[in-house]
Coordinates of C-alpha atoms and ligand atoms in Angstrom, one line a residue:
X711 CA 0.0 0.0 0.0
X712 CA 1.6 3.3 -1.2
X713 CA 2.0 5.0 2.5
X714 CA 1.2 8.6 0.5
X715 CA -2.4 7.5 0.5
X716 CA -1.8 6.4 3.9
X717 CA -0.7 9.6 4.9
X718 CA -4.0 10.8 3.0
X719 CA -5.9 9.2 5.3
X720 CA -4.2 10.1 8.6
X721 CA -4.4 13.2 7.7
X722 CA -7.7 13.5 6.9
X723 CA -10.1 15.4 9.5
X724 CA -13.1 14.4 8.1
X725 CA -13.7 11.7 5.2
X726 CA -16.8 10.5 3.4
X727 CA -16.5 7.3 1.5
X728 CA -19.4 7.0 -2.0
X729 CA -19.6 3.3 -2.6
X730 CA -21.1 1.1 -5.7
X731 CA -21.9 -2.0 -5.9
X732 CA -18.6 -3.1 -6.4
X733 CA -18.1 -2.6 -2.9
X734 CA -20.4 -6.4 -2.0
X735 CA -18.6 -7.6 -5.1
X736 CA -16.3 -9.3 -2.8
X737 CA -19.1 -10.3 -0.5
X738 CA -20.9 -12.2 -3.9
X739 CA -23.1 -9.9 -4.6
X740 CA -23.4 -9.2 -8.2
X741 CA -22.8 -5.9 -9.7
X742 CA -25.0 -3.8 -11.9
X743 CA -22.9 -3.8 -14.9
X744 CA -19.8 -5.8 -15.0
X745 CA -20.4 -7.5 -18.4
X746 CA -20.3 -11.4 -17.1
X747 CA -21.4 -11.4 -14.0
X748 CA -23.9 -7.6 -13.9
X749 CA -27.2 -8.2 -12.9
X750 CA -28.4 -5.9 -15.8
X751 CA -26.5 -8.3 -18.2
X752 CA -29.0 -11.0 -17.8
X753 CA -32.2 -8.6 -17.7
X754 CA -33.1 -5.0 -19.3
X755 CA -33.1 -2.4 -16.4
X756 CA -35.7 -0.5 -17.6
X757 CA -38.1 -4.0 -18.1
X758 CA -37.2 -4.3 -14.1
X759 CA -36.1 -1.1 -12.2
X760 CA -38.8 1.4 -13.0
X761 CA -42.1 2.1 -11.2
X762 CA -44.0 2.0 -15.0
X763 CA -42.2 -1.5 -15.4
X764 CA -43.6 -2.5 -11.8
X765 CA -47.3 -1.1 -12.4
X766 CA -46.9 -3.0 -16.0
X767 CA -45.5 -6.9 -14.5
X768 CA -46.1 -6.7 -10.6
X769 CA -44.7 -10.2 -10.2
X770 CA -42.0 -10.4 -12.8
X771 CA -40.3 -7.0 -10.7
X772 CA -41.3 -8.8 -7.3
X773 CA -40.2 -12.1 -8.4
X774 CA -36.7 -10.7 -9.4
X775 CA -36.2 -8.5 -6.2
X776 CA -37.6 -11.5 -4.4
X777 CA -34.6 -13.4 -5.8
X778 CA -31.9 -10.5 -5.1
X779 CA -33.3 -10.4 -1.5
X780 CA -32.7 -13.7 -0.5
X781 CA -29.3 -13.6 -2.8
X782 CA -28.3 -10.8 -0.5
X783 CA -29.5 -12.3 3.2
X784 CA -26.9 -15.4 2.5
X785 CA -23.7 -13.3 2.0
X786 CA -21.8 -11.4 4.8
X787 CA -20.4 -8.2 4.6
X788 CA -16.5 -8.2 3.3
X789 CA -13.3 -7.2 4.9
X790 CA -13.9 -3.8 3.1
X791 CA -17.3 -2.7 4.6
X792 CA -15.3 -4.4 8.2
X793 CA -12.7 -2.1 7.7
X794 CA -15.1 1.0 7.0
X795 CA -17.3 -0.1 10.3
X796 CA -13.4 -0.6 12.3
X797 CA -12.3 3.0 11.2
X798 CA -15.9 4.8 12.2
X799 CA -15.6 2.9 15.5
X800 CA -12.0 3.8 16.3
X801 CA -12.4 7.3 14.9
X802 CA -16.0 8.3 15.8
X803 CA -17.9 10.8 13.9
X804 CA -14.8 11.1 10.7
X805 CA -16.1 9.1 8.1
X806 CA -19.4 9.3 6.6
X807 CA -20.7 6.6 4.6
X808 CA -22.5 7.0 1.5
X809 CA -23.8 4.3 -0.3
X810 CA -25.8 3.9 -3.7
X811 CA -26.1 0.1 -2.7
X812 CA -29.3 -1.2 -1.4
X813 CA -28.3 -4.5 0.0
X814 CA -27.8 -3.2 3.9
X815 CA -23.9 -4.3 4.2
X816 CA -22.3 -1.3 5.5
X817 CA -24.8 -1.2 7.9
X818 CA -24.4 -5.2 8.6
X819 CA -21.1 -4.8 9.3
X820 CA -21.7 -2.1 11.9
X821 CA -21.3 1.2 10.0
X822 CA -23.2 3.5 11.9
X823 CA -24.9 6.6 10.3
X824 CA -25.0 5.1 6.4
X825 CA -27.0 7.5 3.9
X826 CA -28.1 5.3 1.7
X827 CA -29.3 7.0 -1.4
X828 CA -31.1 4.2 -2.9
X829 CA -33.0 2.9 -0.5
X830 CA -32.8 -0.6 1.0
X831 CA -34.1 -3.6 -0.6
X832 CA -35.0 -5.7 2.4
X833 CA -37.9 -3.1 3.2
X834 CA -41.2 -2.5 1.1
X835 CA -43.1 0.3 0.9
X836 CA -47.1 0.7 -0.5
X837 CA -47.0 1.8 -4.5
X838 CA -49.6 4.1 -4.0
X839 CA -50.8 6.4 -1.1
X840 CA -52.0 4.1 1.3
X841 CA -55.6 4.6 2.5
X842 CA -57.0 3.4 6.2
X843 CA -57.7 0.0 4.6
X844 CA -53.9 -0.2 4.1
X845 CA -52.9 -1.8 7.1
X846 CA -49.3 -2.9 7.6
X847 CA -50.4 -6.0 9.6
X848 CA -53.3 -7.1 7.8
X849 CA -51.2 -7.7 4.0
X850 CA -52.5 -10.4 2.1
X851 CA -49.7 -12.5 0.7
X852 CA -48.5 -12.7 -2.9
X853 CA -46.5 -11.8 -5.5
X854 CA -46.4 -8.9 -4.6
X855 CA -48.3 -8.9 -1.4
X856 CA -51.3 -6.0 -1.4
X857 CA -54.1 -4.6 0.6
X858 CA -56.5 -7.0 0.6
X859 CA -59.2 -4.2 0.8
X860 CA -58.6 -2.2 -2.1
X861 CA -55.6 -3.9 -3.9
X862 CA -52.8 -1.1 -3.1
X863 CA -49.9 -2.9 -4.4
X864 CA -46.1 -3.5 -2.2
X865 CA -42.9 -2.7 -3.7
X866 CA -39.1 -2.7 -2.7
X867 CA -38.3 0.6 -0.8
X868 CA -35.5 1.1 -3.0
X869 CA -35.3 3.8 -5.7
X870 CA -36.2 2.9 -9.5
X871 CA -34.6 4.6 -12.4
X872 CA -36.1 8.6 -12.7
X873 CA -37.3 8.3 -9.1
X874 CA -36.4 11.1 -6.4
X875 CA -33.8 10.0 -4.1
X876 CA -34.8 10.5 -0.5
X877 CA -34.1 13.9 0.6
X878 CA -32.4 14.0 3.9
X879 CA -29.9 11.8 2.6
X880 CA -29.2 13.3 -0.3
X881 CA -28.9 16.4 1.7
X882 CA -27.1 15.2 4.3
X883 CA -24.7 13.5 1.6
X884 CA -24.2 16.4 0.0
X885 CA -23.4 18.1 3.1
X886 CA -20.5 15.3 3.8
X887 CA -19.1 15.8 0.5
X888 CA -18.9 19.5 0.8
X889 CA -17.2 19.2 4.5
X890 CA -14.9 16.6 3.5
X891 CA -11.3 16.6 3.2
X892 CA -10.7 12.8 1.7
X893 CA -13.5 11.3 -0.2
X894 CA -12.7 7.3 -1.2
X895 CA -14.8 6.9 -4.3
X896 CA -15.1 2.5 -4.4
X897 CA -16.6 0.2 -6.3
X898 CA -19.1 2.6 -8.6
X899 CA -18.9 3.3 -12.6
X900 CA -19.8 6.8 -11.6
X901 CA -22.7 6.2 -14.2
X902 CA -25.9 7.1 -12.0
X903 CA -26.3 10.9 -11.0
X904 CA -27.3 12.7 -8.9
X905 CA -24.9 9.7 -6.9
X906 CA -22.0 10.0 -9.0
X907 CA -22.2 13.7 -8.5
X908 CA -20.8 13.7 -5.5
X909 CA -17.4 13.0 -6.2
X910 CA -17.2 16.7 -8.1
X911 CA -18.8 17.9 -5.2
X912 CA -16.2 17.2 -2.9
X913 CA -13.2 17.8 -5.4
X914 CA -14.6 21.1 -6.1
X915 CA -14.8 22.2 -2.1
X916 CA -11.3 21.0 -2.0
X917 CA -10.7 17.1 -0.9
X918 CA -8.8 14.7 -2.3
X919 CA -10.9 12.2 -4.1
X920 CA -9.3 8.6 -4.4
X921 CA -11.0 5.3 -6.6
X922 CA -10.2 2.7 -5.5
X923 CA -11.7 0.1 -8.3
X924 CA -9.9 -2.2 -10.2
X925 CA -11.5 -0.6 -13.5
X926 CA -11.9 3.2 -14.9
X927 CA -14.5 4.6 -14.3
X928 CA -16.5 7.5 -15.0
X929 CA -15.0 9.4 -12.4
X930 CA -11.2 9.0 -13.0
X931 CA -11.2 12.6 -14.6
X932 CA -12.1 13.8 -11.2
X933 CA -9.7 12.3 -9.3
X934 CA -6.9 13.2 -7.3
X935 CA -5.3 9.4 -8.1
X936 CA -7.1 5.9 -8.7
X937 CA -6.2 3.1 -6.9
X938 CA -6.2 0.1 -8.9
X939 CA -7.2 -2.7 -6.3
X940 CA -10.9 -4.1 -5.0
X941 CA -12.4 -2.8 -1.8
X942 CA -11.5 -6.0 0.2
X943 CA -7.9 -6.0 -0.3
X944 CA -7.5 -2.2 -0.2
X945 CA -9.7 -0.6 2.2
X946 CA -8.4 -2.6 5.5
X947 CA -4.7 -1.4 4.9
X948 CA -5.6 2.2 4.0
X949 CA -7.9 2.8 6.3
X950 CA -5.9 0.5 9.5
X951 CA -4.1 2.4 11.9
X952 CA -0.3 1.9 12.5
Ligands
LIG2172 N1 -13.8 -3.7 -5.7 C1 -13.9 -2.4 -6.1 N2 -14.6 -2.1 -7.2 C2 -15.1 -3.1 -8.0 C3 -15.0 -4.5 -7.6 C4 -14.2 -4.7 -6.4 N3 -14.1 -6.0 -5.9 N4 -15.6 -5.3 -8.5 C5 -16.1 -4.5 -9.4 N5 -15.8 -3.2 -9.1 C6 -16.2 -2.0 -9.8 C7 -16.4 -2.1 -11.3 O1 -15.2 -1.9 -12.0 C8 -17.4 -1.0 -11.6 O2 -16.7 0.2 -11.9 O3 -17.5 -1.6 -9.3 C9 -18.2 -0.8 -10.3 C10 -19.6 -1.3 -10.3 O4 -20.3 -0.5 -11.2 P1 -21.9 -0.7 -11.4 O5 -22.1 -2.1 -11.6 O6 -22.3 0.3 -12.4 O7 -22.5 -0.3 -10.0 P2 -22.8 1.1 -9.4 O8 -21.8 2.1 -9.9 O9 -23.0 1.0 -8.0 O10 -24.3 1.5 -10.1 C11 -24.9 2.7 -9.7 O11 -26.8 2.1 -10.9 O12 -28.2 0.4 -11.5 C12 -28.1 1.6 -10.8 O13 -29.2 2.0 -8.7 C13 -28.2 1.2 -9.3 O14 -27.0 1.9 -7.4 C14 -26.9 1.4 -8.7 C15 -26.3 2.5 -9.7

């Protein structure tokens, strides 16, 4: 590990790491858009991750998250989200994490505070407003599940493709990217705005902003360097103390 970005790190007063999916890549989780393994290589995004696509084939979208749900609750969170959780425990309140990943491993591996942009895939939420007959413990079951009153449809909290990202994390992330002085940028293509946005954010207020992906990306123009490595084999020696 190059002890400049060590020094980076020690340095920094306050950091705020953006992670993509290739954060749980290491966990098994796959990503959106590596080409062999990429979720989105075996289906068309917009047939699955879009409200209109939902309201069009209920149980083909709930069948799929259904799928990536139980994918997700038999993997554990890597020696990169460990070393993330480590670092916020030994340094409390110096590293924000952001997180455009909706399969809770930051969180499952004790990260406290995580803004997650795009919501969380093991929670559901009604589709439309719900009315009194909308009862969260009287659901009837099925694919999806739905008030069995007047029909009012569940679906993954998690945000769909030209849906607003919730907006106290966005603020809030927004906020950590401004105040930062480091920003690790891991495991994301940079493809997905307002997310990927972030990066510039902080860049332009002044932090350093280090990638650590073993690809390009999107955001390697914005960079201050791009460390070629994965998030489990780099994150636990930049970010472990002498
Ligand atoms: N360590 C670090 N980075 C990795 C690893 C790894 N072990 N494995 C793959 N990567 C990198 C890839 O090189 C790629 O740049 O992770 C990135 C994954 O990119 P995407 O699959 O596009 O995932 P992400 O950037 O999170 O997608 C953003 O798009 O589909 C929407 O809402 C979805 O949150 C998602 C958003």
């Amino acid at each position: 590990m190059d002890e400049e970005l060590r020094a980076w790190v020690r340095s920094a007063r306050a950091i705020a790491v953006l992670s993509g999916a290739g954060m749980s890549a290491e966990s098994g989780v796959p990503t959106f858009r590596d080409a062999l393994t990429g979720l989105w290589a075996r289906f068309d995004p917009q047939q699955l991750a879009t409200e209109a696509a939902f309201r069009r084939q209920p149980q083909l979208v709930w069948d799929w998250y259904a799928e990536r749900r139980a994918a997700i609750d038999n993997v554990q969170a890597n020696a990169g989200h460990l070393a993330i959780a480590d670092f916020q425990r030994r340094h409390p309140g110096r590293l924000t994490v952001i997180t455009q990943n909706v399969d809770g491993l930051h969180q499952r591996a004790g990260s406290a505070g995580v803004l997650a942009l795009h919501g969380n895939i093991a929670q559901d939420r009604w589709l439309d407003a719900p009315r009194a007959c909308c009862q969260a413990d009287a659901i009837a079951p099925g694919r999806p599940p739905h008030c069995p009153v007047c029909g009012n449809l569940r679906r993954p909290a998690v945000v769909w493709f030209g849906e607003m990202l919730p907006e106290a994390e966005l603020a809030a992330a927004q906020a950590a990217a401004e105040a930062c002085d480091l920003m690790l940028v891991v495991g994301t293509s940079g493809e997905v705005y307002p997310a990927a946005g972030l990066a510039a954010v902080a860049r332009e207020a002044g932090a350093r902003v280090l990638i650590v992906n073993p690809q390009a990306s999107a955001l390697d123009r914005v960079a201050t360097h791009c460390l070629r490595a994965t998030a489990a084999s780099a994150l636990p020696l930049l970010l472990g103390d002498d």
